[in-house]
Every structure is written in structure tokens, then in C-alpha cells.
PDB file of C-alpha atoms in Angstrom:
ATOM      1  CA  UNK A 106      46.387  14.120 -16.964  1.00 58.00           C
ATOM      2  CA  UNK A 107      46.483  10.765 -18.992  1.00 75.00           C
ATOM      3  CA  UNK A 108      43.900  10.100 -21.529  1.00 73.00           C
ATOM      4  CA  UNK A 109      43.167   6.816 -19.640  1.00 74.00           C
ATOM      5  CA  UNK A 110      42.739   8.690 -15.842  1.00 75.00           C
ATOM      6  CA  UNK A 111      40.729  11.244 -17.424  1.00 75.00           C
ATOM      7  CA  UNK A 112      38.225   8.411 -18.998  1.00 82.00           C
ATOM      8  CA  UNK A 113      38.450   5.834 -15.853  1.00 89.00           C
ATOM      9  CA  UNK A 114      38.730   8.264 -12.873  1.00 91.00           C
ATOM     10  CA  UNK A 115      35.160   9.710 -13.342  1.00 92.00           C
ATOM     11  CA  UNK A 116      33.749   6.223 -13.040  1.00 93.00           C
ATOM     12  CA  UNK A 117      35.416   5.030 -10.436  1.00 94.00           C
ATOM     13  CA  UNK A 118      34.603   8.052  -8.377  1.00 95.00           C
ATOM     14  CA  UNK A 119      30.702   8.020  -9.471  1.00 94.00           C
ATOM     15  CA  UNK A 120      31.140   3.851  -7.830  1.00 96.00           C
ATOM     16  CA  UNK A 121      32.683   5.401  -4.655  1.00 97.00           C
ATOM     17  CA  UNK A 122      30.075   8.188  -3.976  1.00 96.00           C
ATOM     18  CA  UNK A 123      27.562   5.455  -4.631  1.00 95.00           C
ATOM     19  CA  UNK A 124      28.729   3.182  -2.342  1.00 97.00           C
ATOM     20  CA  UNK A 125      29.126   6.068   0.490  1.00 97.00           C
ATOM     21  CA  UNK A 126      26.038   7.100  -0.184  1.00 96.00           C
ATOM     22  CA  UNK A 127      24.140   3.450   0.791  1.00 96.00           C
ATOM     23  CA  UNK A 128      26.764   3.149   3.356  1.00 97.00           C
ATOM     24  CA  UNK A 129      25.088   6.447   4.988  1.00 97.00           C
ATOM     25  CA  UNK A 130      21.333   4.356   4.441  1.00 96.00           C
ATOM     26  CA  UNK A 131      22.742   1.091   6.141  1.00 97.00           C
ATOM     27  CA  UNK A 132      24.023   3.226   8.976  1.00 97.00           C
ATOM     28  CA  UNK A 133      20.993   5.317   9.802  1.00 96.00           C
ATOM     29  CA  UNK A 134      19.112   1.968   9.636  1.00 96.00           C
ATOM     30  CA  UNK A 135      21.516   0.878  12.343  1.00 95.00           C
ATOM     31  CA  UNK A 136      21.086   3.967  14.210  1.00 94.00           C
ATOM     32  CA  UNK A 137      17.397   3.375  14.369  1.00 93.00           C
ATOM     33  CA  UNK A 138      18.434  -0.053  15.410  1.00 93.00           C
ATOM     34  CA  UNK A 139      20.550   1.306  18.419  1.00 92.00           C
ATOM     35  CA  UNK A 140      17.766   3.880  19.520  1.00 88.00           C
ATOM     36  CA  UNK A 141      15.003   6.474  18.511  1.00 78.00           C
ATOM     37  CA  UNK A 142      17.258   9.575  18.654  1.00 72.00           C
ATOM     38  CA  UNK A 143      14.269  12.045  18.101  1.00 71.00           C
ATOM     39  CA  UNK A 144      12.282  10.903  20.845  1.00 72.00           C
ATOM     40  CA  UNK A 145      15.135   9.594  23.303  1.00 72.00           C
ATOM     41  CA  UNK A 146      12.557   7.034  25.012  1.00 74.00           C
ATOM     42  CA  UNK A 147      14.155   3.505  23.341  1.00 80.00           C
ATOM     43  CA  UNK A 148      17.459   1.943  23.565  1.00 86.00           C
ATOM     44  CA  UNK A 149      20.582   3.596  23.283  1.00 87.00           C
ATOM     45  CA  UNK A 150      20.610   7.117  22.326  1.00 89.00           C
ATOM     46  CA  UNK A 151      24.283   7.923  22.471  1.00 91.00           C
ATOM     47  CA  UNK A 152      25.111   4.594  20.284  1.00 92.00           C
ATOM     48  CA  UNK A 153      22.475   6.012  17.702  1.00 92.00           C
ATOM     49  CA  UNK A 154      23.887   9.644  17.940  1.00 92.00           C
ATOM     50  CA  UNK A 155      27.285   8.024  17.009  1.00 95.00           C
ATOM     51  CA  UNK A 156      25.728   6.024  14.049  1.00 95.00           C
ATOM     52  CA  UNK A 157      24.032   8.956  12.844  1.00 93.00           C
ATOM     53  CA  UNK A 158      27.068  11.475  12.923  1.00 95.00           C
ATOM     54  CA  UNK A 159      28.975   8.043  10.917  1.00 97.00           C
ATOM     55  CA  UNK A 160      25.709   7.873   8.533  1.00 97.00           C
ATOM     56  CA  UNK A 161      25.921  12.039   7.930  1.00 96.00           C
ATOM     57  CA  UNK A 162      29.737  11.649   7.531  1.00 97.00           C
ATOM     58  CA  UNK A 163      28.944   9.089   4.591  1.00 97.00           C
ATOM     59  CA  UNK A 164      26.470  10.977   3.071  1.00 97.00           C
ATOM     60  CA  UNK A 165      28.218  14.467   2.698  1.00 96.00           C
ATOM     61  CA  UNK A 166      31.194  12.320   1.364  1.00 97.00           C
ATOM     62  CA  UNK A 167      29.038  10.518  -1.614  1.00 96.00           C
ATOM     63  CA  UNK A 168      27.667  13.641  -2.212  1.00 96.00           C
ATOM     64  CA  UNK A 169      31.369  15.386  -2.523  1.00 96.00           C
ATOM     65  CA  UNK A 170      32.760  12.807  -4.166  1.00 96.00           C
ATOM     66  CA  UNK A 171      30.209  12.361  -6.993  1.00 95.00           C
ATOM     67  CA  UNK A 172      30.721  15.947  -7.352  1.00 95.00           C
ATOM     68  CA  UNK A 173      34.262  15.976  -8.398  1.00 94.00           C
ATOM     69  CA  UNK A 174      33.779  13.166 -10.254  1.00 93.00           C
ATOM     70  CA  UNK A 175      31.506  14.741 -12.745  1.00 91.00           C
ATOM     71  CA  UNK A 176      34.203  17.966 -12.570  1.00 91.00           C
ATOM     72  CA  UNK A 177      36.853  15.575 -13.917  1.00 89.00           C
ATOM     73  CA  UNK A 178      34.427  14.485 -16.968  1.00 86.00           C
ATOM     74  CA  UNK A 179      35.932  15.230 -19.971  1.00 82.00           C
ATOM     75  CA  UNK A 180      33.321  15.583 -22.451  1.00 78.00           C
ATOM     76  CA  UNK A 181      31.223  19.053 -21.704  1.00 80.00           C
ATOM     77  CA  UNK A 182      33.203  22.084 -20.770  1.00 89.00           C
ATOM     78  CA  UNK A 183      33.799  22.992 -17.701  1.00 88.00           C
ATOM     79  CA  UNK A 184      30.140  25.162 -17.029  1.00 91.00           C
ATOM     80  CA  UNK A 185      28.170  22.535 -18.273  1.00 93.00           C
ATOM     81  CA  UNK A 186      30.251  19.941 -15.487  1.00 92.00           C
ATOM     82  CA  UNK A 187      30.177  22.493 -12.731  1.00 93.00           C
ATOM     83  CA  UNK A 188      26.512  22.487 -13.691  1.00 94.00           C
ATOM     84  CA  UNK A 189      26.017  18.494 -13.502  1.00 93.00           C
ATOM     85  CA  UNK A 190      28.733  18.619 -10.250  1.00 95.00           C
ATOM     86  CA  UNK A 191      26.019  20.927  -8.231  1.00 95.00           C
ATOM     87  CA  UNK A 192      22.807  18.897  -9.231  1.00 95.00           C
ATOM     88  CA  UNK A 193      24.517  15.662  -7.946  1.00 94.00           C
ATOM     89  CA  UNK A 194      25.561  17.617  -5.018  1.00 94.00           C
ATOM     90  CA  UNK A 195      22.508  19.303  -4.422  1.00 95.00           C
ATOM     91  CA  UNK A 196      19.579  17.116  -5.521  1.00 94.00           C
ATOM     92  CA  UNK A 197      21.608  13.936  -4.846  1.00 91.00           C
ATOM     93  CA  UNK A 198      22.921  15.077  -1.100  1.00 92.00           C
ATOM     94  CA  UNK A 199      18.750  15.558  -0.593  1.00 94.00           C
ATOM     95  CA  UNK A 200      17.532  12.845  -2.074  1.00 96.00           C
ATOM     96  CA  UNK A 201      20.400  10.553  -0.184  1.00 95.00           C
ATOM     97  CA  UNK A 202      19.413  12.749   3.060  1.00 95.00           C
ATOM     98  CA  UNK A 203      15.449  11.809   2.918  1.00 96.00           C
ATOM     99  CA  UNK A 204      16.483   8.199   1.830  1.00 96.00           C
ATOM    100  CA  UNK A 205      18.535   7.785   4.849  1.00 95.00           C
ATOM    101  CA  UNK A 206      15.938   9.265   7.364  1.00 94.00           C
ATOM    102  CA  UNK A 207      13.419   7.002   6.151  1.00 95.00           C
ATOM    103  CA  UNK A 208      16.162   4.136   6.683  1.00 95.00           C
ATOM    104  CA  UNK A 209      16.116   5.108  10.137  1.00 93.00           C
ATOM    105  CA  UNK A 210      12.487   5.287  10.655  1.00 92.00           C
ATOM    106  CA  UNK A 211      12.443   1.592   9.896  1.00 95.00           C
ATOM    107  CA  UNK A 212      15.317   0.874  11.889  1.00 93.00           C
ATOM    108  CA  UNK A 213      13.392   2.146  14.581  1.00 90.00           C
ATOM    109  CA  UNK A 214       9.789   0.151  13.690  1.00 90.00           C
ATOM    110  CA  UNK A 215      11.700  -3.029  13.114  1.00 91.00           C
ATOM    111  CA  UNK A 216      14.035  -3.194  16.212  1.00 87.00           C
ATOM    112  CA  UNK A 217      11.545  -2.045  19.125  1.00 80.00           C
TER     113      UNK A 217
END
């Protein structure tokens, strides 16, 4: 790989997964907007069932994606970027996970 990819790609990557990752929050707020999937008792349950499945699809794609970027890093070696690679996809993939649930709690309290 070029010198420039392997400074530029990481970045650009680490943007991406951040922008999936608030993609999954806006659509879990929408799903809570379309219906209260836990309960089933307000609006339309199979809309919010299809935002959710959208907002999960996001969120394990940010989480991927931020992964690989910090595998094509080139400053640590490669055990200290496998290292970084499974805390973003670990405690990143959570924290995006709770953030998106609380998204559509207040999708939910705002809408109905």
C-alpha cells in the first residue's frame, strides 16, 4: 500500500463508522417514532421492526468499520491495533447499542 492510503484511509474509515454509527441513533429514534416495538400497543409495529433491523444494520457496520480502520493504522504493530480494533468493536458496538436504545425510548415519549 501507498504511504498516502496507509495515512488517509484510517481516517476516512474512523468518519464512516462515525457517521453509521449516529445513523443507527437517528433510526432507532425513528423507530420509536413509528411504534413502541417492546410493548406492541402504539402505532406501527412492523414499520418500527423495519427501522430497528435498518438502525442494528448501521450499528454493527460503524462498529466493523471502525474496526478495520484502526487495523490499517500504521503506527503500533499489529497486536497493539488488533488490540485498539476490538475495544472500538467491543466497547464502541455497546456503547453505540445503549445510545441507540435510549434514542428510541425518546422516540417513543416524544411521538405518542
Amino acid at each position: 500500500m501507498t504511504v498516502f492510503f496507509r495515512r488517509k484511509a484510517p481516517i476516512a474509515l474512523l468518519v464512516a463508522a462515525s457517521a453509521c454509527l449516529l445513523l443507527s441513533s437517528l433510526l432507532s429514534y425513528k423507530a420509536g417514532c413509528a411504534g413502541d416495538t417492546k410493548g406492541g400497543a402504539l402505532g406501527d409495529v412492523e414499520l418500527a421492526l423495519h427501522y430497528d433491523g435498518m438502525a442494528m444494520l448501521a450499528l454493527l457496520a460503524g462498529a466493523t468499520i471502525g474496526a478495520v480502520s484502526f487495523l490499517l493504522r500504521p503506527a503500533p504493530v499489529l497486536s497493539q491495533r488488533a488490540a485498539y480494533a476490538g475495544a472500538w468493536f467491543i466497547f464502541g458496538g455497546i456503547a453505540a447499542w445503549v445510545v441507540a436504545f435510549q434514542a428510541e425510548v425518546w422516540g417513543v415519549q416524544s411521538c405518542f
